[in-house]
Amino acid sequence: MNISENAEKLINILNENGFKAYVVGGCVRDYLLGKDAGDIDITTSAAPQQVESILQSENIKVVETGIKHGTVTAVLNGKPYEITTFRKDGDYKDSRRPETVDFVTDIKEDLSRRDFTINAMAYNHSEGIVDLFDGQTDLNNKIIRAVGNADLRFKEDALRIMRALRFSSTLGFEIEESTKKAVFDNMHLLSNISSERIFTELTKLLIGDYAMQVLNEYREVIGVIIPELKPAFDCGQNNPWHIYNVYGHIIHAVHAAPKDKIIRLTMLLHDIGKPQVKTTDDRGIDHFKTHAAMGAEIAKKVLKRFKVSNEIFDKVTTLIYYHQSVENVDNIRIKRWLAKIGEDYTRALFQVRLADLYAHNPEKIGYEVEKLSELQKELEEIIAAGEAFKLSDLSVNGNDLLALGYKGRAIGEKLDEILNLVVDDKLENEKKAILNYLNR
Ligand code: ATP
Ligand code: MG
């Protein structure tokens, strides 16, 4: 296995000082899958203070990032490496992370506390792969299997349920039968887990290649963490534009969206308001008027509970609120949208609308898809050409209006008026032309 030179160096130094050391966990899994490993974790028999003093004597910078849990971070050539002492977890309370950890000398105990067999392997050059739970077999067979008794492992820490779904989505692996049963038996314990940690796993799940399959197979788990989606699960939409029920449409829309966490989160929640506003006309056709506004309100509640950043909150709820306003492709004026919600949100809104459309009846969407793709091109052209769509793009500013005698609020209002005219191509964005207009 071709582990990074830095990690190898750290392992060698610890070995030379009489301690065992390995790369471990996710990075071993990723190496074996032939993927670039994200963060590289090292596990060692040396106690944290020993790691610290050994590495410092080699002039390697060490940061005490989690001494209590046995972790220090070595910084080598500007890159951080977490080095954690072999440990076994103390008692678990309320299906949450253990309060205490005990350091141990046998790597076996350290590997047994890890969540899944594919995440419970260690490696170094002299010993090769340490694989006590047949992680390699499961990796080859594309299986996610808990280390030990799945039911107990999920009762210890229910976040592992979300991690199982996340790995299933990102790797395209099946969750092994008894582990899968334990997922459903213990999913209610997710209510003990902090919403931030659940949200982190949810977003990783959403950007996985197999998100749609996982959202489908494990929708009951999704119903535990987002109960507001439950009414959508079996909500029919008898309408020629649709071939799936609301939840089916939602997961297809997630699948059709680019692998961006904000866009995919928006797709997951975009039609969450539909069941509440559903009406059926006398021909039996279902309608969902105002579902976008309703959805934005419900999404606000969901996102607050997840304690998401302001950026995610604003963007997702804005995109949900407007997702239906760009339904009629013949009436869309891109520059108006740029003026209204800005460049970043406009670009995202069209990604959302396109993903939404792809999850409709494929026989109906040809014209709309074509139009939206044209609009996306137009958007990029407008940006590239530096056309005006925001106040700061105008060739006049507040001072010009002040000089003409405008005061206070009237300045802002007049500038808005000018911008609207410019955006609508009714006035040239040229100082002389604008001043002429104002003097008229
Ligand atoms: P990623 O590629 O997202 O970093 P990862 O498997 O490395 O995936 P981390 O959260 O970085 O995930 O955790 C590193 C390792 O720690 C895991 O591979 C696993 O061995 C162990 N681990 C992490 N979280 C848990 C948990 N909740 N229960 C048991 N073991 C865990
Ligand atoms: Mg990791």
PDB file of N, CA and C and ligand atoms in Angstrom, residues 25-27 29-30 38-39 41 113-115 119-120 153 157 159-160 163 166-167 197 201 204, ligand 1:
ATOM      1  N   GLY A  25      -8.268   3.080   9.898  1.00  0.00           N
ATOM      2  CA  GLY A  25      -9.623   3.594   9.673  1.00  0.00           C
ATOM      3  C   GLY A  25      -9.897   3.992   8.228  1.00  0.00           C
ATOM      4  N   GLY A  26     -10.566   5.114   8.073  1.00  0.00           N
ATOM      5  CA  GLY A  26     -11.033   5.556   6.761  1.00  0.00           C
ATOM      6  C   GLY A  26      -9.948   5.624   5.698  1.00  0.00           C
ATOM      7  N   CYS A  27      -8.730   6.014   6.102  1.00  0.00           N
ATOM      8  CA  CYS A  27      -7.695   6.158   5.067  1.00  0.00           C
ATOM      9  C   CYS A  27      -7.258   4.796   4.538  1.00  0.00           C
ATOM     10  N   ARG A  29      -9.235   2.160   4.347  1.00  0.00           N
ATOM     11  CA  ARG A  29     -10.368   1.817   3.461  1.00  0.00           C
ATOM     12  C   ARG A  29     -10.203   2.494   2.100  1.00  0.00           C
ATOM     13  N   ASP A  30      -9.919   3.790   2.128  1.00  0.00           N
ATOM     14  CA  ASP A  30      -9.809   4.521   0.869  1.00  0.00           C
ATOM     15  C   ASP A  30      -8.597   4.077   0.043  1.00  0.00           C
ATOM     16  N   GLY A  38      -8.883  10.994   2.462  1.00  0.00           N
ATOM     17  CA  GLY A  38      -9.089  12.335   3.009  1.00  0.00           C
ATOM     18  C   GLY A  38      -8.053  12.566   4.089  1.00  0.00           C
ATOM     19  N   ASP A  39      -8.502  12.587   5.349  1.00  0.00           N
ATOM     20  CA  ASP A  39      -7.529  12.766   6.416  1.00  0.00           C
ATOM     21  C   ASP A  39      -6.877  11.435   6.765  1.00  0.00           C
ATOM     22  N   ASP A  41      -5.279   9.164   9.528  1.00  0.00           N
ATOM     23  CA  ASP A  41      -5.223   8.976  10.973  1.00  0.00           C
ATOM     24  C   ASP A  41      -4.197   7.907  11.299  1.00  0.00           C
ATOM     25  N   ARG A 113     -13.400  -1.214  18.664  1.00  0.00           N
ATOM     26  CA  ARG A 113     -14.320  -0.116  19.011  1.00  0.00           C
ATOM     27  C   ARG A 113     -14.793   0.620  17.762  1.00  0.00           C
ATOM     28  N   ARG A 114     -14.181   0.331  16.630  1.00  0.00           N
ATOM     29  CA  ARG A 114     -14.527   1.072  15.400  1.00  0.00           C
ATOM     30  C   ARG A 114     -15.847   0.577  14.822  1.00  0.00           C
ATOM     31  N   ASP A 115     -16.475   1.406  14.006  1.00  0.00           N
ATOM     32  CA  ASP A 115     -17.876   1.132  13.656  1.00  0.00           C
ATOM     33  C   ASP A 115     -18.087  -0.040  12.689  1.00  0.00           C
ATOM     34  N   ASN A 119     -13.942  -0.037   8.120  1.00  0.00           N
ATOM     35  CA  ASN A 119     -13.272   1.087   8.789  1.00  0.00           C
ATOM     36  C   ASN A 119     -12.373   0.622   9.917  1.00  0.00           C
ATOM     37  N   ALA A 120     -12.201  -0.697  10.056  1.00  0.00           N
ATOM     38  CA  ALA A 120     -11.502  -1.233  11.229  1.00  0.00           C
ATOM     39  C   ALA A 120     -10.204  -1.931  10.838  1.00  0.00           C
ATOM     40  N   ARG A 153     -23.835  -2.213  19.014  1.00  0.00           N
ATOM     41  CA  ARG A 153     -23.003  -1.099  18.538  1.00  0.00           C
ATOM     42  C   ARG A 153     -23.846   0.147  18.255  1.00  0.00           C
ATOM     43  N   ASP A 157     -23.813   3.881  20.258  1.00  0.00           N
ATOM     44  CA  ASP A 157     -23.680   5.175  19.582  1.00  0.00           C
ATOM     45  C   ASP A 157     -24.564   5.158  18.334  1.00  0.00           C
ATOM     46  N   LEU A 159     -25.235   7.405  16.262  1.00  0.00           N
ATOM     47  CA  LEU A 159     -24.773   8.112  15.060  1.00  0.00           C
ATOM     48  C   LEU A 159     -24.293   7.106  14.010  1.00  0.00           C
ATOM     49  N   ARG A 160     -23.830   5.954  14.483  1.00  0.00           N
ATOM     50  CA  ARG A 160     -23.354   4.923  13.550  1.00  0.00           C
ATOM     51  C   ARG A 160     -24.430   4.523  12.543  1.00  0.00           C
ATOM     52  N   ARG A 163     -24.023   6.915   9.888  1.00  0.00           N
ATOM     53  CA  ARG A 163     -22.767   6.628   9.189  1.00  0.00           C
ATOM     54  C   ARG A 163     -22.936   5.433   8.249  1.00  0.00           C
ATOM     55  N   ARG A 166     -24.612   6.724   5.294  1.00  0.00           N
ATOM     56  CA  ARG A 166     -23.699   7.593   4.547  1.00  0.00           C
ATOM     57  C   ARG A 166     -22.703   6.773   3.722  1.00  0.00           C
ATOM     58  N   PHE A 167     -22.119   5.752   4.324  1.00  0.00           N
ATOM     59  CA  PHE A 167     -21.158   4.941   3.564  1.00  0.00           C
ATOM     60  C   PHE A 167     -21.870   4.168   2.456  1.00  0.00           C
ATOM     61  N   ARG A 197     -24.288  16.690  14.504  1.00  0.00           N
ATOM     62  CA  ARG A 197     -23.579  15.489  14.033  1.00  0.00           C
ATOM     63  C   ARG A 197     -24.434  14.726  13.014  1.00  0.00           C
ATOM     64  N   GLU A 201     -23.550  13.991   8.785  1.00  0.00           N
ATOM     65  CA  GLU A 201     -23.662  12.712   8.074  1.00  0.00           C
ATOM     66  C   GLU A 201     -24.711  12.799   6.969  1.00  0.00           C
ATOM     67  N   LYS A 204     -23.280  14.417   3.888  1.00  0.00           N
ATOM     68  CA  LYS A 204     -22.372  13.501   3.184  1.00  0.00           C
ATOM     69  C   LYS A 204     -23.174  12.433   2.439  1.00  0.00           C
TER      70      LYS A 204
HETATM   71  P1  ATP B   1     -14.213  10.083   6.059  1.00  0.00           P
HETATM   72  O1  ATP B   1     -13.728   9.648   4.744  1.00  0.00           O
HETATM   73  O2  ATP B   1     -15.491  10.806   6.011  1.00  0.00           O
HETATM   74  O3  ATP B   1     -13.186  10.811   6.893  1.00  0.00           O
HETATM   75  P2  ATP B   1     -13.853   8.057   8.018  1.00  0.00           P
HETATM   76  O4  ATP B   1     -14.214   6.599   8.054  1.00  0.00           O
HETATM   77  O5  ATP B   1     -12.405   8.386   8.035  1.00  0.00           O
HETATM   78  O6  ATP B   1     -14.569   8.690   6.787  1.00  0.00           O
HETATM   79  P3  ATP B   1     -13.990   9.641  10.383  1.00  0.00           P
HETATM   80  O7  ATP B   1     -15.151  10.298  11.026  1.00  0.00           O
HETATM   81  O8  ATP B   1     -12.854  10.450   9.903  1.00  0.00           O
HETATM   82  O9  ATP B   1     -14.585   8.736   9.220  1.00  0.00           O
HETATM   83  O10 ATP B   1     -13.476   8.574  11.459  1.00  0.00           O
HETATM   84  C1  ATP B   1     -12.239   7.915  11.339  1.00  0.00           C
HETATM   85  C2  ATP B   1     -12.391   6.486  11.850  1.00  0.00           C
HETATM   86  O11 ATP B   1     -12.808   6.487  13.206  1.00  0.00           O
HETATM   87  C3  ATP B   1     -13.432   5.658  11.123  1.00  0.00           C
HETATM   88  O12 ATP B   1     -12.920   5.067   9.943  1.00  0.00           O
HETATM   89  C4  ATP B   1     -13.780   4.621  12.170  1.00  0.00           C
HETATM   90  O13 ATP B   1     -12.779   3.627  12.254  1.00  0.00           O
HETATM   91  C5  ATP B   1     -13.730   5.427  13.451  1.00  0.00           C
HETATM   92  N1  ATP B   1     -15.023   6.029  13.806  1.00  0.00           N
HETATM   93  C6  ATP B   1     -15.485   7.260  13.482  1.00  0.00           C
HETATM   94  N2  ATP B   1     -16.695   7.505  14.005  1.00  0.00           N
HETATM   95  C7  ATP B   1     -17.018   6.403  14.708  1.00  0.00           C
HETATM   96  C8  ATP B   1     -18.133   6.019  15.520  1.00  0.00           C
HETATM   97  N3  ATP B   1     -19.171   6.852  15.677  1.00  0.00           N
HETATM   98  N4  ATP B   1     -18.099   4.804  16.102  1.00  0.00           N
HETATM   99  C9  ATP B   1     -17.045   3.984  15.954  1.00  0.00           C
HETATM  100  N5  ATP B   1     -15.985   4.273  15.212  1.00  0.00           N
HETATM  101  C10 ATP B   1     -15.953   5.460  14.595  1.00  0.00           C
END
